[in-house]
Amino acid sequence: MKGAIVATIVAVSIAFAGEQFAMSDADRAMYEEMLQNNPADIFVEEGGELFEEMIGGEVVMAKFLGIKEEKLPNYIAGFPRYIKKMGAVVGLDQVMQAILAEKKKKPLKLDDPKMFSMLAYVKSLANGEKINININADKHIKASYKLGEKTYMTQRGGRGLSCNSCHSKDIIGTILRTQPLPDLGDNASGGTWPAYRMTKSNLTTLQKRFQGCMENALLAVIPIGSKEMVALEVYVNKLATDKQKEIAIPGLKR
Ligand code: HEC
């Protein structure tokens, strides 16, 4: 049973953890300070400039998506979405790639730091909006959600772990190797990435964060922008939607 495996891992980790918990007092003080002044604000600002320069700003994005510019924040809060002219369920970064392609501009990779900054900027346009992914909007997003759920639940790798092994209701709150296991709905993961990761001193995206967990848990790492990755993002956004969480970019994470 997967519960038993995780219970063992957690028990072993607690034994090793000693008195050190998620954050030392010094870390906590730094976190409090960064909450006031998130170091990633500068990436969002830079992202805004790049977005204007490379994409052409909000007007161009709204036009590409076929919506009114003032509807953009609310619409952004519902991504990933099925975009008909792209024929797939996609993230906002992929929408920007498609706009660049349409303009016959130089392509930008999904894992380019410039793309991370632009993604942070675009998503920040929806700050304060409730995350509102609608998995019943069409059959494509429905299928993506199903795939996301499967990817989240499937036990893989040498230790036979799934995302759910560490992020399920019966395990969250326990401590694994000094880290409390977070509930991805309560933590509003769908609405707080791109975030500044204090342990990496850098801006990181949600899909990059997924990859971090895959590496840690010895699961084969799924490529950014793949169908499975976008589906995982759909699934995690649904968890936050169910908890009525809001978008708050850039997040600040350990
Ligand atoms: C072995 C346990 C384990 C597994 C398996 C695991 N995670 Fe995690 N995950 C963690 C821990 C521990 C943290 C918190 C780490 C920290 O605070 O730095 C975390 C953090 C996260 C976060 C950031 C939470 C936030 O605050 O926004 C996301 C997102 C996430 N995991 C997604 C996943 C996904 C998707 C999978 C499956 C591919 C997965 N995790 C598998 C242990 C795990």
XYZ file of C-alpha atoms and ligand atoms in Angstrom:
297
model
C 0.000 0.000 0.000
C 1.357 3.407 -0.956
C 0.333 4.876 2.403
C 2.560 2.394 4.176
C 5.551 3.197 1.950
C 5.209 6.893 2.593
C 4.639 6.366 6.312
C 7.972 4.520 6.395
C 9.785 7.223 4.440
C 8.296 9.917 6.608
C 9.161 8.054 9.805
C 12.767 7.577 8.671
C 13.011 11.201 7.636
C 11.652 12.420 10.933
C 14.319 10.376 12.685
C 16.946 12.188 10.631
C 15.301 15.568 10.892
C 16.274 16.097 14.518
C 15.096 19.403 15.897
C 15.455 21.234 12.578
C 12.029 21.953 11.098
C 10.923 23.552 7.847
C 12.633 26.876 8.503
C 15.151 28.022 11.035
C 14.390 31.245 12.918
C 16.847 33.079 10.676
C 15.127 31.686 7.556
C 11.761 32.686 8.934
C 12.953 36.232 9.592
C 14.263 36.436 6.027
C 10.963 35.079 4.714
C 8.996 37.726 6.629
C 11.235 40.413 5.202
C 10.948 39.092 1.652
C 7.157 39.002 1.977
C 7.301 42.791 2.243
C 9.725 43.090 -0.612
C 9.656 40.042 -2.885
C 12.976 39.805 -4.791
C 10.996 38.467 -7.769
C 9.182 41.803 -8.236
C 12.075 42.821 -10.436
C 11.537 39.787 -12.695
C 7.874 40.694 -13.062
C 8.854 44.209 -14.001
C 11.417 42.949 -16.513
C 8.789 40.502 -17.813
C 6.427 43.413 -18.433
C 9.015 45.199 -20.546
C 9.823 42.047 -22.542
C 6.112 41.346 -23.013
C 5.590 44.800 -24.459
C 8.641 44.538 -26.682
C 8.318 40.954 -27.938
C 4.578 40.272 -27.849
C 3.173 43.780 -28.195
C 1.424 43.990 -24.851
C -2.029 43.171 -23.510
C -3.876 44.394 -26.622
C -2.107 41.832 -28.799
C -2.626 38.989 -26.345
C -6.325 39.767 -25.887
C -6.759 39.895 -29.650
C -4.981 36.563 -30.115
C -7.234 34.988 -27.487
C -10.330 36.553 -29.046
C -11.430 38.424 -25.915
C -11.832 42.059 -24.852
C -8.752 43.518 -23.197
C -10.615 44.277 -19.954
C -11.607 40.597 -19.708
C -7.956 39.529 -19.752
C -7.361 39.233 -15.962
C -10.367 37.002 -15.379
C -9.564 34.941 -18.476
C -5.921 34.496 -17.425
C -7.127 33.146 -14.057
C -8.691 30.204 -15.935
C -5.520 28.862 -17.592
C -4.455 26.310 -18.797
C -7.275 26.400 -21.376
C -8.213 24.775 -24.650
C -7.301 27.295 -27.343
C -9.060 26.326 -30.533
C -6.625 27.846 -32.989
C -3.769 26.050 -31.240
C -5.703 22.789 -31.151
C -4.591 21.967 -27.620
C -4.920 22.730 -23.935
C -2.061 25.147 -23.324
C -0.440 27.374 -20.765
C 0.053 31.137 -21.078
C 3.717 30.597 -21.998
C 2.642 28.502 -24.972
C 0.172 31.186 -26.002
C 3.093 33.642 -26.075
C 5.091 31.202 -28.199
C 2.180 31.013 -30.640
C 1.966 34.815 -30.827
C 5.691 35.008 -31.574
C 5.252 32.404 -34.309
C 2.292 34.276 -35.781
C 4.383 37.461 -35.864
C 7.235 35.462 -37.444
C 9.486 36.543 -34.588
C 12.386 34.607 -33.150
C 11.007 31.714 -31.060
C 11.545 31.615 -27.309
C 11.971 28.344 -25.432
C 9.584 27.575 -22.568
C 12.491 27.260 -20.134
C 14.148 30.519 -21.212
C 14.471 32.855 -18.190
C 12.938 35.594 -20.356
C 9.873 33.405 -20.803
C 9.684 32.819 -17.037
C 9.703 36.583 -16.467
C 7.053 37.196 -19.130
C 4.912 34.404 -17.712
C 5.183 35.959 -14.242
C 4.162 39.332 -15.648
C 1.210 38.018 -17.651
C -0.077 35.935 -14.779
C 0.312 38.896 -12.407
C -2.251 40.752 -14.535
C -4.759 38.434 -12.840
C -3.607 39.216 -9.287
C -6.593 39.291 -6.955
C -8.774 37.217 -9.304
C -10.090 33.882 -8.036
C -8.449 30.969 -9.802
C -11.309 29.792 -12.007
C -10.303 26.845 -14.136
C -13.407 25.204 -15.629
C -12.698 21.559 -16.337
C -16.143 21.148 -17.876
C -15.718 23.934 -20.431
C -15.079 21.485 -23.290
C -14.049 17.894 -23.917
C -10.391 18.849 -24.369
C -9.963 20.367 -20.926
C -11.967 17.477 -19.481
C -9.511 15.026 -21.018
C -6.568 17.113 -19.845
C -7.896 17.094 -16.275
C -8.277 13.300 -16.430
C -4.711 12.955 -17.695
C -3.521 15.315 -14.962
C -5.293 13.303 -12.313
C -3.753 10.112 -13.660
C -0.273 11.649 -13.771
C -0.749 12.906 -10.210
C -1.976 9.568 -8.877
C 0.244 7.087 -10.738
C 3.004 5.570 -8.631
C 6.307 5.621 -10.486
C 10.043 5.379 -9.982
C 12.198 3.199 -7.781
C 10.262 4.066 -4.647
C 6.850 3.681 -6.209
C 5.759 7.176 -5.252
C 3.093 9.366 -6.845
C 2.513 13.077 -6.346
C -0.439 12.040 -4.251
C 1.776 9.916 -1.983
C 3.183 13.112 -0.524
C 0.431 15.628 -1.262
C -2.722 13.699 -0.340
C -5.153 14.604 2.413
C -4.036 11.823 4.746
C -0.364 12.767 4.606
C -0.215 16.562 4.327
C 1.123 18.376 7.324
C 3.541 15.561 8.159
C 7.230 16.311 7.914
C 9.437 14.805 5.229
C 13.177 15.454 5.523
C 12.523 18.623 7.556
C 9.891 19.828 5.045
C 6.192 19.896 5.878
C 4.197 18.260 3.070
C 1.989 20.971 1.598
C -1.621 20.685 0.413
C -1.403 22.110 -3.107
C -4.967 23.460 -2.914
C -4.481 25.231 0.432
C -1.124 26.576 -0.747
C -2.824 27.953 -3.869
C -0.007 26.441 -5.927
C -1.999 27.073 -9.106
C -2.031 30.825 -8.385
C 1.293 31.514 -6.675
C 3.809 30.427 -9.343
C 5.951 31.820 -10.931
C 7.429 32.379 -7.508
C 10.699 33.389 -5.954
C 12.314 30.265 -4.543
C 14.493 31.220 -1.629
C 16.484 27.969 -1.802
C 17.327 28.686 -5.476
C 17.509 32.490 -5.190
C 15.615 32.680 -8.434
C 12.261 32.902 -10.181
C 10.783 29.435 -10.748
C 7.638 28.325 -12.555
C 5.047 25.796 -11.452
C 6.185 23.231 -14.018
C 9.806 23.673 -12.910
C 8.637 23.095 -9.342
C 6.866 19.906 -10.433
C 10.156 18.783 -11.975
C 11.935 19.484 -8.674
C 9.582 17.102 -6.883
C 10.008 14.503 -9.618
C 13.787 14.648 -9.165
C 13.572 14.488 -5.373
C 11.182 11.554 -5.420
C 13.139 9.695 -8.156
C 10.302 9.877 -10.686
C 11.250 10.178 -14.369
C 11.213 13.930 -15.092
C 8.426 14.959 -17.483
C 9.386 17.694 -19.996
C 8.078 21.241 -19.602
C 5.208 22.051 -21.931
C 4.363 18.386 -22.599
C 0.744 17.257 -22.569
C 1.276 15.578 -19.186
C 2.887 18.673 -17.646
C 0.072 20.964 -18.794
C -2.402 18.353 -17.525
C -0.706 18.348 -14.112
C -1.039 22.105 -14.095
C -4.754 21.776 -14.887
C -5.149 19.332 -12.023
C -3.274 21.519 -9.532
C -5.250 24.607 -10.628
C -8.473 22.701 -10.011
C -7.325 21.943 -6.449
C -6.847 25.685 -5.856
C -10.119 26.570 -7.612
C -11.976 24.232 -5.255
C -10.406 26.057 -2.300
C -11.443 29.438 -3.812
C -7.864 30.682 -3.863
C -6.727 33.876 -5.563
C -3.865 34.612 -7.922
C -0.947 36.304 -6.156
C 2.135 36.645 -8.346
C 5.025 36.507 -7.704
C 4.739 33.914 -4.939
C 7.408 33.485 -2.300
C 8.423 29.918 -1.580
C 11.031 28.147 0.446
C 8.504 12.348 -1.570
C 7.437 13.284 -1.359
C 6.980 14.121 -2.528
C 6.543 13.678 -3.762
C 6.460 12.252 -4.275
C 6.119 14.862 -4.471
N 6.304 15.984 -3.719
Fe 5.800 17.874 -4.185
N 6.583 18.561 -2.429
C 7.140 17.766 -1.452
C 7.616 18.613 -0.366
C 8.295 18.128 0.900
C 7.352 19.947 -0.744
C 7.674 21.221 0.031
C 9.122 21.501 -0.145
C 9.530 22.842 0.323
O 8.859 23.469 1.147
O 10.530 23.288 -0.190
C 6.704 19.877 -2.061
C 6.257 20.981 -2.756
C 5.534 20.927 -3.937
C 4.956 22.073 -4.600
C 5.035 23.507 -4.136
C 3.945 23.779 -3.168
C 3.608 25.262 -3.045
O 3.779 25.837 -1.977
O 3.131 25.838 -4.042
C 4.318 21.607 -5.705
C 3.561 22.441 -6.716
C 4.515 20.167 -5.752
N 5.236 19.785 -4.653
C 4.018 19.332 -6.739
C 4.296 17.965 -6.831
C 3.925 17.144 -7.962
C 3.149 17.599 -9.183
C 4.393 15.883 -7.693
C 4.321 14.660 -8.573
C 5.015 14.752 -9.817
C 5.043 15.931 -6.386
N 4.971 17.213 -5.910
C 5.611 14.841 -5.747
C 7.185 16.392 -1.452
C 6.835 15.575 -2.513
